[in-house]
Amino acid sequence: LIGRLMFELPEEMGLIAIAVRQTQGKGRGSNVWLSPVGCALSTLHMAIPLHSNLGQRIPFVQHLVSLAVVESVRSIPGYENIDLRVKWPNDIYYSDLMKLGGVLVNSTLIETTFHILIGFGFNVNNSNPTICINDLITKFNKEEGTKLKALTADCLIARTVTVLERLIDIFQEKGPNGVLPHYYKYWVHSGKQVHLRSEDGPIAWIVGIDDYGFLQVHEEGKGVESVHPDGNSFDMLRNLIVPK
């Protein structure tokens, strides 16, 4: 639906589709995305000029969206310590333990404009198949003696889009350095050790993200190199980066 409409609207007009439930949700590659009632599910269209800071570093879009989802919760007064985090390249996690959301970005370049379709889904009020944001809030209330209210998918989709617009504005003005300190504040990888290619493969340390949004790892004796998200998968459970 959005793929048909996005070229017919004025560039300055936003477009978003929101689903209460999906029956054919897609993840990266051939992965299926489970979409029970209680998820925040939407696809957002944005136009990014090719010759802008973000247009020259389009892989960063997925990182900005993941950060926006986390910020949609953790920027609410009282909710700053809900342990919601980002995992490179496109996942939203509870601490470094469990996935509760993800981002899928498709881009089409027409003349000098990227037309970006951003699909994002995250668990708000559904404890299955993993865990949800309201579970984290309930847990936090029990542990800290607080009375934070449960959040709704509608509210968090709206907040995510608002935060994303602000992050894109910052990126367009200042480039990666304008957002990376904030991204690192919430990401799960700082100082983590990983194996490359196989469980018996060489050990490397995660350094950060380069200027184009690719993961930087430091392999002993080889220096720092970048790992492209389209060609690699990060298996958190086994601390393993493998070609897909």
mmCIF file of C-alpha atoms in Angstrom:
data_model
loop_
_atom_site.group_PDB
_atom_site.id
_atom_site.type_symbol
_atom_site.label_atom_id
_atom_site.label_comp_id
_atom_site.label_asym_id
_atom_site.label_seq_id
_atom_site.Cartn_x
_atom_site.Cartn_y
_atom_site.Cartn_z
ATOM 1 C CA LEU A 1 0.000 0.000 0.000
ATOM 2 C CA ILE A 2 2.668 2.498 1.008
ATOM 3 C CA GLY A 3 4.882 1.392 -1.884
ATOM 4 C CA ARG A 4 2.156 2.544 -4.256
ATOM 5 C CA LEU A 5 1.260 5.746 -2.438
ATOM 6 C CA MET A 6 4.689 7.102 -1.555
ATOM 7 C CA PHE A 7 5.493 8.404 -5.045
ATOM 8 C CA GLU A 8 2.151 10.193 -5.384
ATOM 9 C CA LEU A 9 2.448 12.427 -2.316
ATOM 10 C CA PRO A 10 4.278 15.765 -1.986
ATOM 11 C CA GLU A 11 7.802 15.290 -0.603
ATOM 12 C CA GLU A 12 7.014 17.260 2.541
ATOM 13 C CA MET A 13 4.081 15.001 3.430
ATOM 14 C CA GLY A 14 4.687 12.120 5.822
ATOM 15 C CA LEU A 15 3.101 8.712 5.424
ATOM 16 C CA ILE A 16 2.728 5.903 7.962
ATOM 17 C CA ALA A 17 0.760 2.664 8.099
ATOM 18 C CA ILE A 18 -0.060 1.160 11.490
ATOM 19 C CA ALA A 19 -1.257 -2.414 12.030
ATOM 20 C CA VAL A 20 -2.875 -3.829 15.151
ATOM 21 C CA ARG A 21 -1.909 -7.296 13.935
ATOM 22 C CA GLN A 22 0.065 -8.644 10.975
ATOM 23 C CA THR A 23 -0.465 -12.013 9.328
ATOM 24 C CA GLN A 24 2.520 -11.860 6.951
ATOM 25 C CA GLY A 25 5.160 -9.956 8.915
ATOM 26 C CA LYS A 26 8.687 -10.068 7.466
ATOM 27 C CA GLY A 27 12.085 -9.897 9.111
ATOM 28 C CA ARG A 28 15.541 -9.673 7.516
ATOM 29 C CA GLY A 29 16.235 -12.047 4.655
ATOM 30 C CA SER A 30 13.636 -14.813 4.650
ATOM 31 C CA ASN A 31 12.825 -14.495 8.366
ATOM 32 C CA VAL A 32 9.201 -14.409 9.473
ATOM 33 C CA TRP A 33 8.192 -11.684 11.933
ATOM 34 C CA LEU A 34 5.645 -12.812 14.538
ATOM 35 C CA SER A 35 3.068 -10.091 15.176
ATOM 36 C CA PRO A 36 0.580 -10.899 17.953
ATOM 37 C CA VAL A 37 -1.856 -8.317 19.290
ATOM 38 C CA GLY A 38 0.007 -6.036 21.716
ATOM 39 C CA CYS A 39 2.897 -5.206 19.373
ATOM 40 C CA ALA A 40 3.585 -1.746 18.014
ATOM 41 C CA LEU A 41 3.678 -2.389 14.260
ATOM 42 C CA SER A 42 4.158 0.224 11.588
ATOM 43 C CA THR A 43 5.765 1.162 8.301
ATOM 44 C CA LEU A 44 6.952 4.729 7.821
ATOM 45 C CA HIS A 45 7.901 6.432 4.556
ATOM 46 C CA MET A 46 10.611 9.109 4.502
ATOM 47 C CA ALA A 47 12.389 10.948 1.698
ATOM 48 C CA ILE A 48 16.118 11.553 2.231
ATOM 49 C CA PRO A 49 18.140 13.687 -0.222
ATOM 50 C CA LEU A 50 21.056 11.714 -1.681
ATOM 51 C CA HIS A 51 23.507 14.583 -1.224
ATOM 52 C CA SER A 52 22.757 15.072 2.491
ATOM 53 C CA ASN A 53 24.735 13.711 5.447
ATOM 54 C CA LEU A 54 22.267 10.853 5.922
ATOM 55 C CA GLY A 55 21.829 10.273 2.186
ATOM 56 C CA GLN A 56 25.564 9.573 1.973
ATOM 57 C CA ARG A 57 25.367 7.164 4.932
ATOM 58 C CA ILE A 58 22.012 5.477 4.383
ATOM 59 C CA PRO A 59 22.812 2.339 6.502
ATOM 60 C CA PHE A 60 22.593 4.644 9.526
ATOM 61 C CA VAL A 61 18.810 4.873 9.109
ATOM 62 C CA GLN A 62 18.241 1.513 10.841
ATOM 63 C CA HIS A 63 20.425 2.599 13.776
ATOM 64 C CA LEU A 64 18.535 5.880 14.152
ATOM 65 C CA VAL A 65 15.196 4.031 14.162
ATOM 66 C CA SER A 66 16.384 1.486 16.762
ATOM 67 C CA LEU A 67 17.621 4.356 18.921
ATOM 68 C CA ALA A 68 14.319 6.198 18.460
ATOM 69 C CA VAL A 69 12.359 3.174 19.717
ATOM 70 C CA VAL A 70 14.508 2.948 22.848
ATOM 71 C CA GLU A 71 14.322 6.706 23.362
ATOM 72 C CA SER A 72 10.539 6.665 22.948
ATOM 73 C CA VAL A 73 10.417 4.954 26.336
ATOM 74 C CA ARG A 74 13.581 6.126 28.090
ATOM 75 C CA SER A 75 12.983 9.821 27.391
ATOM 76 C CA ILE A 76 9.725 9.762 29.394
ATOM 77 C CA PRO A 77 10.279 11.227 32.886
ATOM 78 C CA GLY A 78 10.479 8.350 35.359
ATOM 79 C CA TYR A 79 11.139 5.725 32.659
ATOM 80 C CA GLU A 80 14.810 6.588 32.070
ATOM 81 C CA ASN A 81 16.068 3.378 33.719
ATOM 82 C CA ILE A 82 13.794 0.888 31.980
ATOM 83 C CA ASP A 83 16.479 -1.450 30.595
ATOM 84 C CA LEU A 84 15.664 -1.166 26.907
ATOM 85 C CA ARG A 85 18.688 -1.215 24.581
ATOM 86 C CA VAL A 86 19.828 -1.343 20.960
ATOM 87 C CA LYS A 87 21.669 -4.240 19.319
ATOM 88 C CA TRP A 88 23.548 -3.702 16.060
ATOM 89 C CA PRO A 89 22.376 -3.542 13.399
ATOM 90 C CA ASN A 90 18.607 -3.403 13.851
ATOM 91 C CA ASP A 91 17.258 -4.981 17.052
ATOM 92 C CA ILE A 92 15.737 -3.699 20.277
ATOM 93 C CA TYR A 93 16.665 -5.701 23.362
ATOM 94 C CA TYR A 94 15.842 -6.092 27.048
ATOM 95 C CA SER A 95 19.338 -5.565 28.512
ATOM 96 C CA ASP A 96 21.548 -7.957 26.497
ATOM 97 C CA LEU A 97 19.266 -10.862 27.279
ATOM 98 C CA MET A 98 16.211 -10.922 25.061
ATOM 99 C CA LYS A 99 14.960 -9.430 21.811
ATOM 100 C CA LEU A 100 11.674 -7.548 21.878
ATOM 101 C CA GLY A 101 11.746 -5.591 18.645
ATOM 102 C CA GLY A 102 13.364 -5.002 15.309
ATOM 103 C CA VAL A 103 13.702 -2.652 12.357
ATOM 104 C CA LEU A 104 13.660 -3.392 8.635
ATOM 105 C CA VAL A 105 14.621 -0.652 6.159
ATOM 106 C CA ASN A 106 14.140 -0.762 2.384
ATOM 107 C CA SER A 107 15.389 2.069 0.182
ATOM 108 C CA THR A 108 14.772 3.079 -3.416
ATOM 109 C CA LEU A 109 16.897 5.763 -5.071
ATOM 110 C CA ILE A 110 15.020 7.844 -7.623
ATOM 111 C CA GLU A 111 17.085 10.620 -9.223
ATOM 112 C CA THR A 112 18.587 12.371 -6.168
ATOM 113 C CA THR A 113 16.174 11.195 -3.469
ATOM 114 C CA PHE A 114 16.151 8.051 -1.344
ATOM 115 C CA HIS A 115 12.623 6.851 -0.672
ATOM 116 C CA ILE A 116 12.932 4.929 2.576
ATOM 117 C CA LEU A 117 10.357 2.460 3.887
ATOM 118 C CA ILE A 118 10.993 1.828 7.578
ATOM 119 C CA GLY A 119 9.228 -1.132 9.107
ATOM 120 C CA PHE A 120 9.467 -1.388 12.874
ATOM 121 C CA GLY A 121 7.806 -3.712 15.340
ATOM 122 C CA PHE A 122 8.294 -4.045 19.078
ATOM 123 C CA ASN A 123 6.492 -5.795 21.906
ATOM 124 C CA VAL A 124 4.543 -3.366 24.099
ATOM 125 C CA ASN A 125 1.803 -5.380 25.780
ATOM 126 C CA ASN A 126 2.453 -8.977 24.673
ATOM 127 C CA SER A 127 4.606 -11.156 26.917
ATOM 128 C CA ASN A 128 4.993 -13.741 24.135
ATOM 129 C CA PRO A 129 6.943 -14.761 22.133
ATOM 130 C CA THR A 130 9.715 -13.184 24.269
ATOM 131 C CA ILE A 131 9.053 -10.267 26.622
ATOM 132 C CA CYS A 132 7.453 -6.838 26.286
ATOM 133 C CA ILE A 133 7.984 -3.260 27.437
ATOM 134 C CA ASN A 134 5.119 -3.386 29.938
ATOM 135 C CA ASP A 135 6.702 -6.510 31.497
ATOM 136 C CA LEU A 136 9.881 -4.474 32.000
ATOM 137 C CA ILE A 137 7.864 -1.657 33.588
ATOM 138 C CA THR A 138 6.100 -4.114 35.946
ATOM 139 C CA LYS A 139 9.479 -5.618 36.897
ATOM 140 C CA PHE A 140 10.947 -2.162 37.493
ATOM 141 C CA ASN A 141 7.994 -1.127 39.681
ATOM 142 C CA LYS A 142 8.427 -4.239 41.860
ATOM 143 C CA GLU A 143 12.160 -3.767 42.241
ATOM 144 C CA GLU A 144 12.162 0.002 42.781
ATOM 145 C CA GLY A 145 8.817 0.516 44.534
ATOM 146 C CA THR A 146 7.637 2.870 41.793
ATOM 147 C CA LYS A 147 4.192 3.137 40.217
ATOM 148 C CA LEU A 148 4.999 3.761 36.568
ATOM 149 C CA LYS A 149 1.989 3.276 34.313
ATOM 150 C CA ALA A 150 1.851 0.762 31.482
ATOM 151 C CA LEU A 151 2.416 2.254 28.023
ATOM 152 C CA THR A 152 0.384 1.823 24.841
ATOM 153 C CA ALA A 153 1.492 0.934 21.322
ATOM 154 C CA ASP A 154 -0.182 4.076 19.931
ATOM 155 C CA CYS A 155 1.748 6.328 22.297
ATOM 156 C CA LEU A 156 5.096 4.654 21.580
ATOM 157 C CA ILE A 157 4.684 4.669 17.800
ATOM 158 C CA ALA A 158 3.946 8.401 17.955
ATOM 159 C CA ARG A 159 6.907 9.043 20.266
ATOM 160 C CA THR A 160 9.218 6.910 18.095
ATOM 161 C CA VAL A 161 8.398 8.898 14.966
ATOM 162 C CA THR A 162 8.806 12.209 16.819
ATOM 163 C CA VAL A 163 12.187 11.172 18.255
ATOM 164 C CA LEU A 164 13.287 9.840 14.852
ATOM 165 C CA GLU A 165 12.571 13.185 13.187
ATOM 166 C CA ARG A 166 14.728 14.913 15.798
ATOM 167 C CA LEU A 167 17.567 12.376 15.386
ATOM 168 C CA ILE A 168 17.513 12.774 11.600
ATOM 169 C CA ASP A 169 17.678 16.563 11.955
ATOM 170 C CA ILE A 170 20.701 16.217 14.263
ATOM 171 C CA PHE A 171 22.385 13.746 11.891
ATOM 172 C CA GLN A 172 21.788 15.978 8.879
ATOM 173 C CA GLU A 173 23.371 18.905 10.726
ATOM 174 C CA LYS A 174 26.258 17.195 12.552
ATOM 175 C CA GLY A 175 26.756 13.787 10.911
ATOM 176 C CA PRO A 176 27.433 10.545 12.808
ATOM 177 C CA ASN A 177 29.158 12.270 15.723
ATOM 178 C CA GLY A 178 25.936 14.102 16.510
ATOM 179 C CA VAL A 179 24.129 10.865 17.423
ATOM 180 C CA LEU A 180 26.738 8.175 18.160
ATOM 181 C CA PRO A 181 27.423 9.177 21.798
ATOM 182 C CA HIS A 182 23.703 8.783 22.472
ATOM 183 C CA TYR A 183 23.569 5.488 20.554
ATOM 184 C CA TYR A 184 26.485 4.056 22.542
ATOM 185 C CA LYS A 185 24.734 5.005 25.785
ATOM 186 C CA TYR A 186 22.040 2.449 24.983
ATOM 187 C CA TRP A 187 23.799 -0.224 22.947
ATOM 188 C CA VAL A 188 24.637 -3.682 24.316
ATOM 189 C CA HIS A 189 28.082 -4.236 22.773
ATOM 190 C CA SER A 190 30.589 -2.047 24.601
ATOM 191 C CA GLY A 191 33.851 -3.942 25.131
ATOM 192 C CA LYS A 192 32.287 -7.288 24.149
ATOM 193 C CA GLN A 193 34.491 -10.070 22.804
ATOM 194 C CA VAL A 194 33.235 -12.041 19.791
ATOM 195 C CA HIS A 195 34.301 -14.857 17.492
ATOM 196 C CA LEU A 196 34.428 -14.182 13.757
ATOM 197 C CA ARG A 197 32.984 -16.582 11.172
ATOM 198 C CA SER A 198 32.728 -19.665 13.435
ATOM 199 C CA GLU A 199 32.770 -20.651 17.088
ATOM 200 C CA ASP A 200 36.404 -21.650 16.629
ATOM 201 C CA GLY A 201 37.170 -18.540 14.591
ATOM 202 C CA PRO A 202 39.478 -15.695 15.559
ATOM 203 C CA ILE A 203 38.608 -13.577 18.583
ATOM 204 C CA ALA A 204 37.846 -9.892 18.075
ATOM 205 C CA TRP A 205 36.679 -7.026 20.245
ATOM 206 C CA ILE A 206 33.827 -4.744 19.285
ATOM 207 C CA VAL A 207 35.085 -1.183 18.918
ATOM 208 C CA GLY A 208 32.080 0.805 17.714
ATOM 209 C CA ILE A 209 30.412 1.921 14.492
ATOM 210 C CA ASP A 210 32.231 3.533 11.587
ATOM 211 C CA ASP A 211 31.107 6.627 9.668
ATOM 212 C CA TYR A 212 28.832 4.532 7.438
ATOM 213 C CA GLY A 213 27.061 2.591 10.176
ATOM 214 C CA PHE A 214 29.053 -0.630 9.880
ATOM 215 C CA LEU A 215 30.296 -2.463 12.964
ATOM 216 C CA GLN A 216 33.992 -2.072 13.749
ATOM 217 C CA VAL A 217 35.846 -4.992 15.291
ATOM 218 C CA HIS A 218 39.470 -5.265 16.370
ATOM 219 C CA GLU A 219 41.072 -8.600 15.561
ATOM 220 C CA GLU A 220 44.400 -9.190 17.269
ATOM 221 C CA GLY A 221 47.278 -8.635 14.873
ATOM 222 C CA LYS A 222 45.000 -7.283 12.127
ATOM 223 C CA GLY A 223 43.801 -3.950 13.464
ATOM 224 C CA VAL A 224 40.291 -2.554 13.142
ATOM 225 C CA GLU A 225 37.992 -3.657 10.311
ATOM 226 C CA SER A 226 34.350 -3.003 9.465
ATOM 227 C CA VAL A 227 31.662 -5.694 9.256
ATOM 228 C CA HIS A 228 28.740 -4.992 6.915
ATOM 229 C CA PRO A 229 25.272 -5.797 8.298
ATOM 230 C CA ASP A 230 23.873 -7.096 4.995
ATOM 231 C CA GLY A 231 26.518 -9.781 4.831
ATOM 232 C CA ASN A 232 26.764 -10.765 8.474
ATOM 233 C CA SER A 233 24.592 -11.804 11.360
ATOM 234 C CA PHE A 234 25.372 -11.168 15.024
ATOM 235 C CA ASP A 235 24.451 -14.175 17.180
ATOM 236 C CA MET A 236 24.186 -12.663 20.663
ATOM 237 C CA LEU A 237 23.682 -16.016 22.383
ATOM 238 C CA ARG A 238 26.995 -17.367 21.094
ATOM 239 C CA ASN A 239 28.877 -14.051 20.805
ATOM 240 C CA LEU A 240 29.472 -14.867 17.167
ATOM 241 C CA ILE A 241 29.612 -12.814 13.960
ATOM 242 C CA VAL A 242 29.007 -15.064 10.951
ATOM 243 C CA PRO A 243 28.504 -14.518 7.213
ATOM 244 C CA LYS A 244 24.808 -14.907 6.284
#
